[in-house]
Coordinates of C-alpha atoms in Angstrom, one line a residue:
Chain A
X1 CA -37.9 -42.2 32.9
X2 CA -34.6 -41.8 31.0
X3 CA -33.6 -45.5 31.1
X4 CA -37.0 -47.1 30.5
X5 CA -36.8 -49.0 27.2
X6 CA -39.0 -51.9 28.1
X7 CA -41.3 -53.1 25.3
X8 CA -44.3 -51.2 27.0
X9 CA -42.6 -47.9 27.1
X10 CA -43.3 -45.2 24.6
X11 CA -39.8 -44.0 23.6
X12 CA -38.1 -47.0 22.2
X13 CA -34.5 -46.7 21.0
X14 CA -35.7 -47.5 17.5
X15 CA -38.1 -44.6 17.6
X16 CA -35.5 -42.2 18.9
X17 CA -33.1 -43.4 16.1
X18 CA -35.6 -42.7 13.4
X19 CA -36.5 -39.4 15.0
X20 CA -32.9 -38.3 15.1
X21 CA -31.9 -39.8 11.8
X22 CA -35.0 -39.9 9.6
X23 CA -35.0 -42.0 6.4
X24 CA -36.1 -40.7 3.0
X25 CA -36.8 -37.3 4.5
X26 CA -36.9 -34.3 2.1
X27 CA -39.3 -33.8 -0.8
X28 CA -38.1 -35.4 -4.1
X29 CA -39.0 -35.5 -7.8
X30 CA -40.5 -37.2 -9.6
X31 CA -43.8 -37.8 -8.0
X32 CA -47.4 -38.4 -9.0
X33 CA -49.3 -37.0 -6.0
X34 CA -48.4 -34.7 -3.1
X35 CA -50.7 -34.5 0.0
X36 CA -50.5 -32.3 3.1
X37 CA -52.0 -33.7 6.2
X38 CA -52.2 -32.1 9.6
X39 CA -53.2 -33.3 13.1
X40 CA -55.5 -30.5 14.1
X41 CA -55.2 -31.3 17.8
X42 CA -51.5 -30.7 18.0
X43 CA -50.5 -28.9 14.8
X44 CA -48.2 -31.6 13.5
X45 CA -47.9 -31.5 9.7
X46 CA -46.6 -33.7 7.0
X47 CA -46.3 -33.4 3.3
X48 CA -45.9 -36.7 1.5
X49 CA -45.1 -37.3 -2.2
X50 CA -45.7 -40.7 -3.8
X51 CA -44.5 -42.1 -7.1
X52 CA -46.2 -45.2 -8.3
X53 CA -44.9 -47.2 -11.3
X54 CA -45.8 -50.5 -13.0
X55 CA -43.5 -53.3 -11.7
X56 CA -43.3 -57.0 -12.3
X57 CA -46.0 -57.5 -9.6
X58 CA -48.3 -54.7 -10.7
X59 CA -48.5 -51.2 -9.4
X60 CA -45.5 -50.6 -7.2
X61 CA -44.5 -47.8 -4.8
X62 CA -41.5 -46.5 -6.5
X63 CA -40.7 -43.7 -4.1
X64 CA -42.0 -41.9 -1.1
X65 CA -40.6 -38.6 0.1
X66 CA -41.8 -36.3 2.8
X67 CA -41.2 -33.3 4.9
X68 CA -42.9 -32.3 8.1
X69 CA -42.8 -31.0 11.5
X70 CA -44.0 -32.7 14.6
X71 CA -43.2 -34.8 17.6
X72 CA -40.8 -37.7 17.8
X73 CA -43.6 -40.2 17.3
X74 CA -45.0 -38.7 14.1
X75 CA -41.6 -38.1 12.6
X76 CA -40.2 -41.5 13.4
X77 CA -43.3 -43.2 12.3
X78 CA -43.2 -41.5 8.9
X79 CA -39.6 -42.5 8.6
X80 CA -40.4 -46.1 9.3
X81 CA -43.3 -46.0 6.9
X82 CA -41.1 -45.0 4.0
X83 CA -38.8 -47.9 4.8
X84 CA -41.7 -50.3 4.8
X85 CA -43.5 -49.2 1.6
X86 CA -40.9 -48.1 -0.9
X87 CA -40.3 -50.7 -3.5
X88 CA -43.3 -52.8 -2.5
X89 CA -46.2 -53.6 -4.7
X90 CA -49.1 -51.2 -3.7
X91 CA -51.2 -54.1 -2.5
X92 CA -48.6 -55.4 -0.2
X93 CA -47.7 -51.9 1.0
X94 CA -51.4 -51.3 1.8
X95 CA -51.5 -54.6 3.8
X96 CA -48.5 -53.4 5.8
X97 CA -50.3 -50.1 6.4
X98 CA -53.4 -52.0 7.6
X99 CA -51.2 -54.1 10.0
X100 CA -49.7 -50.9 11.4
X101 CA -53.2 -49.4 11.8
X102 CA -54.4 -52.6 13.6
X103 CA -51.4 -52.4 15.9
X104 CA -52.0 -48.8 16.7
X105 CA -55.7 -49.5 17.5
X106 CA -54.8 -52.4 19.7
X107 CA -54.4 -50.6 23.0
X108 CA -51.4 -52.9 23.6
X109 CA -53.4 -56.1 23.0
X110 CA -51.8 -57.2 19.7
X111 CA -48.4 -58.8 19.3
X112 CA -46.9 -57.2 16.3
X113 CA -45.4 -59.3 13.5
X114 CA -41.8 -58.3 13.0
X115 CA -41.7 -59.9 9.6
X116 CA -44.4 -57.5 8.4
X117 CA -43.7 -54.4 10.4
X118 CA -39.9 -54.6 11.0
X119 CA -39.0 -51.4 12.9
X120 CA -42.7 -50.6 13.1
X121 CA -43.0 -53.0 16.0
X122 CA -41.3 -50.4 18.1
X123 CA -44.5 -48.5 18.1
X124 CA -46.5 -51.2 19.9
X125 CA -46.1 -49.2 23.1
X126 CA -47.7 -46.1 21.4
X127 CA -51.0 -48.0 21.2
X128 CA -51.2 -47.7 25.0
X129 CA -51.3 -43.9 24.7
X130 CA -54.5 -43.1 22.8
X131 CA -53.5 -39.4 22.6
X132 CA -50.4 -40.3 20.6
X133 CA -51.9 -42.8 18.2
X134 CA -52.9 -40.0 15.8
X135 CA -49.2 -38.9 15.9
X136 CA -48.1 -42.3 14.8
X137 CA -50.7 -42.5 12.1
X138 CA -50.2 -39.1 10.5
X139 CA -47.6 -40.1 7.9
X140 CA -49.2 -43.4 7.2
X141 CA -52.6 -41.9 6.5
X142 CA -51.0 -39.2 4.3
X143 CA -49.2 -42.0 2.3
X144 CA -52.3 -44.0 2.0
X145 CA -54.3 -41.0 0.8
X146 CA -51.6 -40.1 -1.8
X147 CA -51.2 -43.6 -3.0
X148 CA -55.0 -44.0 -3.4
X149 CA -55.0 -40.9 -5.5
X150 CA -52.0 -42.0 -7.5
X151 CA -53.5 -45.4 -8.3
X152 CA -57.1 -44.1 -8.7
X153 CA -56.1 -41.0 -10.7
X154 CA -58.2 -38.7 -8.5
X155 CA -57.3 -35.1 -8.9
X156 CA -54.9 -34.4 -6.0
X157 CA -55.9 -30.8 -5.5
X158 CA -59.5 -31.8 -4.6
X159 CA -58.5 -34.4 -2.2
X160 CA -55.8 -32.5 -0.4
X161 CA -57.9 -29.5 0.0
X162 CA -60.5 -31.4 2.0
X163 CA -57.9 -32.9 4.2
X164 CA -56.0 -29.7 4.9
X165 CA -57.2 -27.7 7.9
X166 CA -56.2 -24.4 9.4
X167 CA -55.3 -21.3 7.3
X168 CA -54.5 -17.9 8.5
X169 CA -57.3 -15.9 10.1
Chain B
X1 CA -60.1 -24.5 55.8
X2 CA -62.0 -21.4 56.7
X3 CA -60.3 -20.9 60.1
X4 CA -56.9 -21.5 58.6
X5 CA -57.5 -18.9 56.0
X6 CA -58.9 -16.2 58.2
X7 CA -58.1 -12.7 56.9
X8 CA -54.6 -11.5 57.9
X9 CA -53.0 -15.0 58.1
X10 CA -50.6 -16.2 55.4
X11 CA -52.0 -18.2 52.5
X12 CA -52.1 -21.8 53.7
X13 CA -51.8 -23.8 50.5
X14 CA -51.8 -27.1 52.3
X15 CA -55.2 -26.4 53.8
X16 CA -56.5 -25.6 50.4
X17 CA -54.9 -28.7 49.0
X18 CA -56.6 -30.9 51.6
X19 CA -60.0 -29.9 50.0
X20 CA -59.0 -31.4 46.6
X21 CA -59.1 -35.2 46.7
X22 CA -57.4 -35.6 43.3
X23 CA -54.2 -34.0 44.7
X24 CA -53.4 -37.2 46.5
X25 CA -53.0 -39.1 43.2
X26 CA -49.7 -40.7 42.4
X27 CA -48.7 -40.8 38.7
X28 CA -45.7 -42.7 37.5
X29 CA -44.7 -43.4 41.1
X30 CA -44.6 -39.7 42.0
X31 CA -47.1 -37.3 43.5
X32 CA -49.3 -35.6 40.9
X33 CA -48.2 -32.1 40.0
X34 CA -51.2 -30.6 38.2
X35 CA -50.2 -27.6 36.2
X36 CA -52.9 -27.8 33.5
X37 CA -55.4 -25.5 35.2
X38 CA -55.9 -23.2 32.3
X39 CA -57.3 -26.2 30.5
X40 CA -59.5 -27.3 33.4
X41 CA -59.3 -27.1 37.1
X42 CA -60.0 -29.7 39.8
X43 CA -62.9 -29.6 42.2
X44 CA -62.9 -29.3 45.9
X45 CA -65.0 -31.5 48.2
X46 CA -67.2 -28.6 49.0
X47 CA -68.3 -28.3 45.4
X48 CA -68.7 -32.1 44.9
X49 CA -70.7 -32.3 48.2
X50 CA -72.9 -29.4 47.2
X51 CA -73.8 -31.0 43.9
X52 CA -74.3 -34.4 45.4
X53 CA -76.5 -33.1 48.2
X54 CA -78.6 -31.2 45.6
X55 CA -79.0 -34.2 43.3
X56 CA -79.7 -36.6 46.1
X57 CA -82.3 -34.6 47.9
X58 CA -83.7 -31.7 45.9
X59 CA -83.3 -32.5 42.2
X60 CA -86.1 -32.1 39.7
X61 CA -86.6 -30.2 36.5
X62 CA -86.8 -26.4 37.0
X63 CA -89.5 -23.8 36.1
X64 CA -91.9 -26.6 35.2
X65 CA -93.8 -28.0 38.1
X66 CA -95.8 -27.3 41.2
X67 CA -94.5 -30.2 43.3
X68 CA -92.1 -29.7 46.2
X69 CA -88.9 -31.0 44.5
X70 CA -89.6 -28.9 41.4
X71 CA -89.9 -25.8 43.6
X72 CA -86.7 -26.7 45.6
X73 CA -84.8 -27.3 42.4
X74 CA -86.0 -24.0 40.9
X75 CA -85.1 -22.2 44.0
X76 CA -81.6 -23.7 44.0
X77 CA -81.1 -23.0 40.4
X78 CA -82.1 -19.4 40.7
X79 CA -80.1 -19.0 43.9
X80 CA -77.1 -20.2 41.9
X81 CA -77.8 -17.5 39.4
X82 CA -77.8 -14.9 42.1
X83 CA -74.5 -16.2 43.6
X84 CA -72.8 -16.1 40.2
X85 CA -74.2 -12.6 39.5
X86 CA -72.8 -11.4 42.7
X87 CA -69.4 -13.2 42.1
X88 CA -69.1 -11.3 38.8
X89 CA -70.3 -8.0 40.2
X90 CA -73.4 -8.0 38.1
X91 CA -76.1 -5.5 39.0
X92 CA -78.9 -8.0 38.5
X93 CA -79.2 -11.8 38.4
X94 CA -81.3 -11.5 35.3
X95 CA -78.1 -10.5 33.5
X96 CA -76.6 -14.0 34.0
X97 CA -77.4 -16.6 31.4
X98 CA -76.3 -20.2 32.0
X99 CA -75.0 -22.0 28.9
X100 CA -73.4 -25.4 28.4
X101 CA -69.9 -23.9 28.2
X102 CA -68.1 -20.7 27.3
X103 CA -68.2 -21.6 23.6
X104 CA -71.9 -21.7 23.6
X105 CA -71.9 -18.2 25.2
X106 CA -69.8 -16.7 22.4
X107 CA -72.0 -18.4 19.8
X108 CA -75.1 -17.2 21.6
X109 CA -74.1 -13.6 21.1
X110 CA -72.8 -14.1 17.6
X111 CA -75.9 -16.0 16.4
X112 CA -78.3 -13.7 18.2
X113 CA -76.7 -10.8 16.3
X114 CA -76.9 -12.8 13.1
X115 CA -80.6 -13.4 13.7
X116 CA -81.4 -9.7 14.0
X117 CA -83.6 -8.1 11.3
X118 CA -82.0 -5.6 9.0
X119 CA -82.1 -2.2 10.5
X120 CA -81.9 -3.6 14.1
X121 CA -79.0 -2.2 16.1
X122 CA -77.7 -5.8 16.4
X123 CA -77.8 -6.5 12.7
X124 CA -74.6 -6.7 10.7
X125 CA -74.1 -6.6 7.0
X126 CA -71.6 -5.8 4.3
X127 CA -69.6 -2.8 5.3
X128 CA -69.9 -3.6 9.0
X129 CA -66.9 -4.9 10.9
X130 CA -66.2 -7.2 13.8
X131 CA -62.8 -6.8 15.6
X132 CA -61.1 -9.4 17.6
X133 CA -57.5 -10.0 18.6
X134 CA -54.8 -12.3 17.2
X135 CA -54.6 -14.0 20.6
X136 CA -58.2 -15.2 20.8
X137 CA -59.1 -18.7 21.8
X138 CA -60.7 -20.4 18.8
X139 CA -64.0 -20.2 20.7
X140 CA -64.0 -16.4 20.6
X141 CA -62.7 -16.3 17.0
X142 CA -64.5 -18.9 14.9
X143 CA -68.1 -17.8 15.9
X144 CA -67.2 -14.3 14.7
X145 CA -65.7 -15.6 11.5
X146 CA -68.9 -17.5 10.9
X147 CA -71.0 -14.5 11.7
X148 CA -69.0 -12.5 9.2
X149 CA -69.4 -15.2 6.6
X150 CA -73.2 -15.3 7.1
X151 CA -73.7 -11.5 7.1
X152 CA -71.0 -10.2 4.7
X153 CA -69.4 -8.2 7.5
X154 CA -65.6 -7.9 7.7
X155 CA -63.4 -9.5 10.4
X156 CA -60.5 -7.5 11.6
X157 CA -58.0 -8.2 14.3
X158 CA -55.6 -6.5 16.6
X159 CA -52.1 -8.0 16.0
X160 CA -49.5 -9.0 18.6
X161 CA -46.2 -7.6 19.6
X162 CA -43.1 -9.8 19.8
X163 CA -43.5 -9.7 23.6
X164 CA -47.0 -11.3 23.4
X165 CA -49.1 -8.2 24.0
X166 CA -51.7 -6.4 21.8
X167 CA -50.1 -4.0 19.4
X168 CA -52.5 -1.1 19.9
X169 CA -50.7 1.3 17.5
X170 CA -53.4 0.9 14.9
X171 CA -56.3 0.6 17.3
X172 CA -58.1 3.6 16.0
X173 CA -58.1 2.2 12.5
X174 CA -59.0 -1.3 13.5
X175 CA -61.8 -0.2 15.8
X176 CA -63.7 2.4 13.8
X177 CA -67.1 3.8 13.0
X178 CA -67.9 0.6 11.1
X179 CA -67.1 -1.7 14.0
X180 CA -70.2 -3.3 15.4
X181 CA -68.5 -5.7 17.9
X182 CA -65.2 -5.7 19.6
X183 CA -64.5 -9.1 21.2
X184 CA -61.3 -9.8 23.1
X185 CA -59.8 -12.1 25.7
X186 CA -59.3 -10.7 29.2
X187 CA -56.4 -12.9 30.0
X188 CA -54.9 -15.1 27.3
X189 CA -55.0 -18.8 27.7
X190 CA -51.8 -19.4 25.8
X191 CA -49.7 -16.3 26.4
X192 CA -50.9 -15.4 29.8
X193 CA -51.2 -11.8 28.8
X194 CA -53.7 -9.6 30.7
X195 CA -55.2 -7.2 28.2
X196 CA -55.9 -3.5 28.8
X197 CA -59.7 -3.6 29.1
X198 CA -60.0 0.1 29.9
X199 CA -58.3 1.2 26.7
X200 CA -60.2 -1.2 24.5
X201 CA -63.6 -0.5 26.0
X202 CA -62.9 3.2 25.7
X203 CA -62.2 3.0 22.0
X204 CA -65.2 0.8 21.4
X205 CA -67.4 3.3 23.2
X206 CA -66.1 6.1 21.0
X207 CA -67.3 4.3 17.9
X208 CA -70.5 2.8 19.5
X209 CA -69.3 -0.9 19.2
X210 CA -70.6 -3.6 21.4
X211 CA -67.9 -5.1 23.6
X212 CA -67.6 -8.8 24.6
X213 CA -64.9 -9.8 27.1
X214 CA -63.8 -13.4 27.2
X215 CA -63.2 -14.0 30.9
X216 CA -62.6 -17.8 30.9
X217 CA -59.1 -17.3 32.2
X218 CA -59.7 -14.3 34.4
X219 CA -62.8 -15.1 36.4
X220 CA -61.2 -18.1 38.1
X221 CA -58.2 -16.2 39.2
X222 CA -59.0 -12.6 40.1
X223 CA -61.8 -10.4 41.3
X224 CA -64.0 -9.6 38.3
X225 CA -66.5 -6.7 38.4
X226 CA -68.3 -6.7 35.1
X227 CA -69.8 -3.2 35.9
X228 CA -66.3 -1.8 36.4
X229 CA -65.0 -3.4 33.3
X230 CA -67.6 -1.5 31.3
X231 CA -68.2 -4.2 28.7
X232 CA -71.5 -5.3 27.3
X233 CA -70.9 -9.0 27.6
X234 CA -68.6 -11.1 29.7
X235 CA -68.1 -14.9 29.4
X236 CA -66.9 -17.4 32.0
X237 CA -66.8 -21.1 32.3
X238 CA -67.4 -23.4 35.3
X239 CA -64.8 -26.1 34.7
X240 CA -61.9 -23.7 34.9
X241 CA -63.1 -22.3 38.2
X242 CA -63.5 -25.4 40.4
X243 CA -67.0 -26.3 39.0
X244 CA -67.9 -29.3 36.8
X245 CA -67.8 -29.2 33.1
X246 CA -71.1 -28.6 31.3
X247 CA -71.8 -25.0 32.4
X248 CA -70.8 -21.7 31.0
X249 CA -71.9 -18.2 32.0
X250 CA -72.8 -15.3 29.8
X251 CA -73.2 -12.0 31.5
X252 CA -74.9 -9.3 29.4
X253 CA -76.4 -5.9 30.1
X254 CA -80.1 -6.5 30.8
X255 CA -81.2 -3.9 28.4
X256 CA -79.3 -5.7 25.6
X257 CA -80.3 -9.2 26.6
X258 CA -83.9 -8.3 26.7
X259 CA -83.7 -6.8 23.2
X260 CA -81.5 -9.3 21.4
X261 CA -83.1 -12.0 19.3
X262 CA -83.0 -15.6 20.7
X263 CA -80.3 -18.1 19.7
X264 CA -81.7 -21.6 20.4
X265 CA -85.4 -22.1 20.3
X266 CA -87.4 -24.5 22.4
X267 CA -89.1 -24.9 25.8
X268 CA -88.6 -22.3 28.5
X269 CA -87.5 -19.5 26.2
X270 CA -91.0 -18.7 25.1
X271 CA -93.9 -16.5 26.1
X272 CA -96.8 -17.3 23.9
X273 CA -96.6 -20.2 21.4
X274 CA -99.0 -20.5 18.5
X275 CA -98.7 -22.6 15.4
X276 CA -98.0 -19.5 13.3
X277 CA -95.3 -18.1 15.6
X278 CA -94.1 -17.4 19.1
X279 CA -93.1 -14.6 21.3
X280 CA -90.1 -14.9 23.6
X281 CA -89.5 -14.7 27.3
X282 CA -87.3 -11.9 28.7
X283 CA -83.7 -12.7 29.6
X284 CA -82.3 -14.9 31.0
X285 CA -84.9 -17.5 30.1
X286 CA -84.9 -16.2 26.5
X287 CA -81.4 -17.7 26.1
X288 CA -81.9 -20.9 28.1
X289 CA -83.9 -23.1 25.8
X290 CA -84.7 -26.6 27.0
X291 CA -83.9 -28.1 30.3
X292 CA -80.9 -26.1 31.6
X293 CA -77.8 -27.2 33.3
X294 CA -79.3 -27.6 36.7
X295 CA -77.0 -29.4 39.0
X296 CA -73.9 -27.9 37.3
X297 CA -75.3 -24.4 38.2
X298 CA -75.7 -25.4 41.8
X299 CA -72.1 -26.7 41.8
X300 CA -70.9 -23.5 40.1
X301 CA -72.4 -21.5 42.9
X302 CA -70.6 -23.6 45.4
X303 CA -67.4 -23.0 43.5
X304 CA -68.0 -19.3 43.6
X305 CA -68.6 -19.5 47.3
X306 CA -65.4 -21.5 47.8
X307 CA -63.3 -19.1 45.8
X308 CA -64.6 -16.1 47.7
X309 CA -64.0 -17.9 51.0
X310 CA -60.4 -18.4 50.1
X311 CA -60.3 -14.9 48.7
X312 CA -59.7 -14.0 45.0
X313 CA -57.2 -11.4 46.0
X314 CA -55.2 -14.0 48.0
X315 CA -55.4 -16.5 45.1
X316 CA -54.1 -13.9 42.7
X317 CA -51.3 -13.0 45.0
X318 CA -50.4 -16.7 45.5
X319 CA -50.4 -17.3 41.8
X320 CA -48.1 -14.3 41.3
X321 CA -45.6 -15.9 43.6
X322 CA -45.7 -19.1 41.7
X323 CA -45.6 -17.4 38.3
X324 CA -42.6 -15.3 39.3
X325 CA -40.8 -18.4 40.4
X326 CA -41.6 -20.2 37.2
X327 CA -40.6 -17.3 34.9
X328 CA -37.3 -16.9 36.9
X329 CA -36.6 -20.6 36.7
X330 CA -37.3 -20.8 33.0
X331 CA -35.0 -17.8 32.4
X332 CA -32.2 -19.7 34.1
X333 CA -32.6 -22.7 31.8
X334 CA -30.5 -22.8 28.7
X335 CA -32.5 -23.7 25.6
X336 CA -35.9 -22.7 27.1
X337 CA -37.8 -19.6 25.9
X338 CA -41.0 -18.2 27.2
X339 CA -43.7 -17.4 24.6
X340 CA -45.6 -14.5 26.1
X341 CA -44.8 -11.8 28.6
X342 CA -41.7 -12.6 30.6
X343 CA -42.5 -10.5 33.6
X344 CA -45.3 -10.4 36.1
X345 CA -46.6 -7.1 34.7
X346 CA -50.2 -7.6 33.4
X347 CA -50.1 -11.3 33.1
X348 CA -51.9 -14.3 34.5
X349 CA -50.6 -17.6 35.6
X350 CA -50.5 -19.5 32.3
X351 CA -46.9 -19.7 31.0
X352 CA -46.1 -21.1 27.5
X353 CA -42.6 -22.1 26.7
X354 CA -40.5 -23.8 24.1
X355 CA -37.7 -26.3 24.8
X356 CA -35.2 -26.1 22.0
X357 CA -35.0 -29.2 20.0
X358 CA -37.8 -31.1 21.7
X359 CA -41.3 -31.1 20.4
X360 CA -43.9 -30.0 23.0
X361 CA -45.7 -33.4 22.7
X362 CA -42.5 -35.1 23.7
X363 CA -41.9 -32.5 26.5
X364 CA -45.4 -33.2 27.8
X365 CA -45.2 -36.9 27.5
X366 CA -41.8 -37.0 29.3
X367 CA -43.1 -34.7 32.1
X368 CA -46.1 -37.0 32.5
X369 CA -43.7 -39.9 33.3
X370 CA -42.6 -37.7 36.2
X371 CA -46.1 -37.2 37.3
X372 CA -46.3 -33.6 36.0
X373 CA -49.4 -32.6 34.0
X374 CA -49.0 -29.7 31.6
X375 CA -50.8 -28.9 28.4
X376 CA -49.1 -29.2 25.0
X377 CA -50.4 -28.2 21.6
X378 CA -51.8 -25.0 20.1
X379 CA -54.2 -24.5 23.0
X380 CA -57.0 -23.7 20.6
X381 CA -55.1 -20.6 19.7
X382 CA -53.4 -21.7 16.5
X383 CA -52.9 -18.2 15.1
X384 CA -50.8 -17.4 18.1
X385 CA -48.5 -20.3 17.4
X386 CA -48.2 -19.2 13.8
X387 CA -47.4 -15.7 14.9
X388 CA -44.5 -16.9 17.0
X389 CA -43.3 -19.5 14.5
X390 CA -43.9 -22.5 16.7
X391 CA -46.1 -25.5 15.8
X392 CA -47.2 -25.8 19.4
X393 CA -46.1 -24.9 22.9
X394 CA -45.8 -26.5 26.3
X395 CA -47.9 -24.6 28.9
X396 CA -47.8 -24.7 32.7
X397 CA -50.7 -23.0 34.4
X398 CA -51.0 -22.8 38.2
X399 CA -53.9 -22.3 40.4
X400 CA -54.8 -21.8 44.1
X401 CA -53.7 -25.3 45.1
X402 CA -50.2 -25.3 43.5
X403 CA -47.1 -24.9 45.5
X404 CA -43.6 -23.5 45.0
X405 CA -42.3 -27.0 45.4
X406 CA -44.4 -28.1 42.4
X407 CA -42.9 -25.2 40.3
X408 CA -39.5 -26.5 41.3
X409 CA -40.5 -30.1 40.3
X410 CA -41.5 -28.8 36.9
X411 CA -38.2 -26.9 36.4
X412 CA -36.3 -30.0 37.5
X413 CA -38.5 -32.1 35.1
X414 CA -37.6 -29.8 32.2
X415 CA -33.9 -30.4 32.9
X416 CA -34.6 -34.1 32.9
X417 CA -36.4 -33.8 29.6
X418 CA -33.5 -31.9 28.1
X419 CA -31.0 -34.6 29.2
X420 CA -33.2 -37.3 27.7
X421 CA -33.7 -35.6 24.4
X422 CA -30.2 -34.2 24.0

């Protein structure tokens, strides 16, 4: 198990690198929207902040910061996500998000485009493990939610409340 | 198997294993090591054969027809009830209600109480209390939360000690004259803790509270005698005790079941139906609306027979050997801590642990690559994880077919995981 880094295997070096040395981690100001998403089946949590600003190509993802706890897949995937969306026009960032979602839902049947997904292609193997796909999507879905709110101007409190599960009993 | 396991001989785990076809599986190039029994157990040939024989030759709907198959199916279904009643030490088969799973059984009691008219001994309202424990499975927690929301009653809970046991220091305050129901888990699915039923039942009796015991993790592994436990309700589930999924068991005192309002309405649970209203059948039919879980009940009875043939006491003793080996092995590993009782005293075979610096999902995935099946996550007991400050745990839970060699494989697997993730 320890030396298996073939393209099909789950724990690619790129994933392990992002897990051990995450990019853009730690919550930062300024931000427009903060969301908190959880994976109720495993308890993984992520808080994502998004700052959107007008750029030359329209609304642009100026910054994404996050904090969270979870497995290597969820943490590394969130790290890769920040690399892929920060600085991009929102439209293009959403396209990248869709490409990642498509890859995750492919059950290993889609050849990822490295030009679009960069380090994200390392997650191709995750799509063969349906139980782990939600881990890989946690940060992406949180970012997408926060960005939609930032662009659409939806009250963040309402949206995040409906997405947040758990609570002390 | 029977001959090999005659009383007085040593426990022949290989003879038991030979009855479980799945144990020949190879995963990741290695023999399957199945240590996820607290989640669901595998089924022996005897259970599979019994279900198949019933479905192939005797199946029909039950309690509905005059034809031969209908009668045979009804007889088999009711015989299954008698077998399960006897397995649980019930005084009367009418005290056994078949449900779709354990979750439905807790909901059955909670909704039935919620359906009671004001003034009924089952009714709850503002000022009344329901007490649970902090180590409940969500299935024995959320239905009570919902009941309290519907009725205005207050939910209280017995907290946990650092060791993973119930902190009973405030028991007399938490279970008091206002308490209508005390619901608690017999053996915890996440901590492995076996709770002091006698103490809890005694306190509930002092204040006149109904008592429900969640036996999902006890009935598969030890002799259960519901009359000796002294509770009012006891819940078990088939799939954790060698039977198929799709069947749960609620045992309740007959006098209570016959007086409680129904939960689900429909066919089979009625006496007289008129357009203006209906009267209800006595228990257990009152609580088995619609076509019941017929072939699953037959299979569950076969599972009870199998467990008794092997011997519940012998199974308990075998699991204690495995659990001792696992606890000792985990203690010897640096960076591994057990969440729950660290000794064999009053505990079952489920052992949760944390591997420092490695998320349980990664522990579980890496162990799977070695053919070892464990459970990772919050085990439907999220408040327990919160209590001990972990997002999730890795849990190994053994059963009658596990071996000491498999425990050693797990321990070696954890060392491999630690090397990979260091």
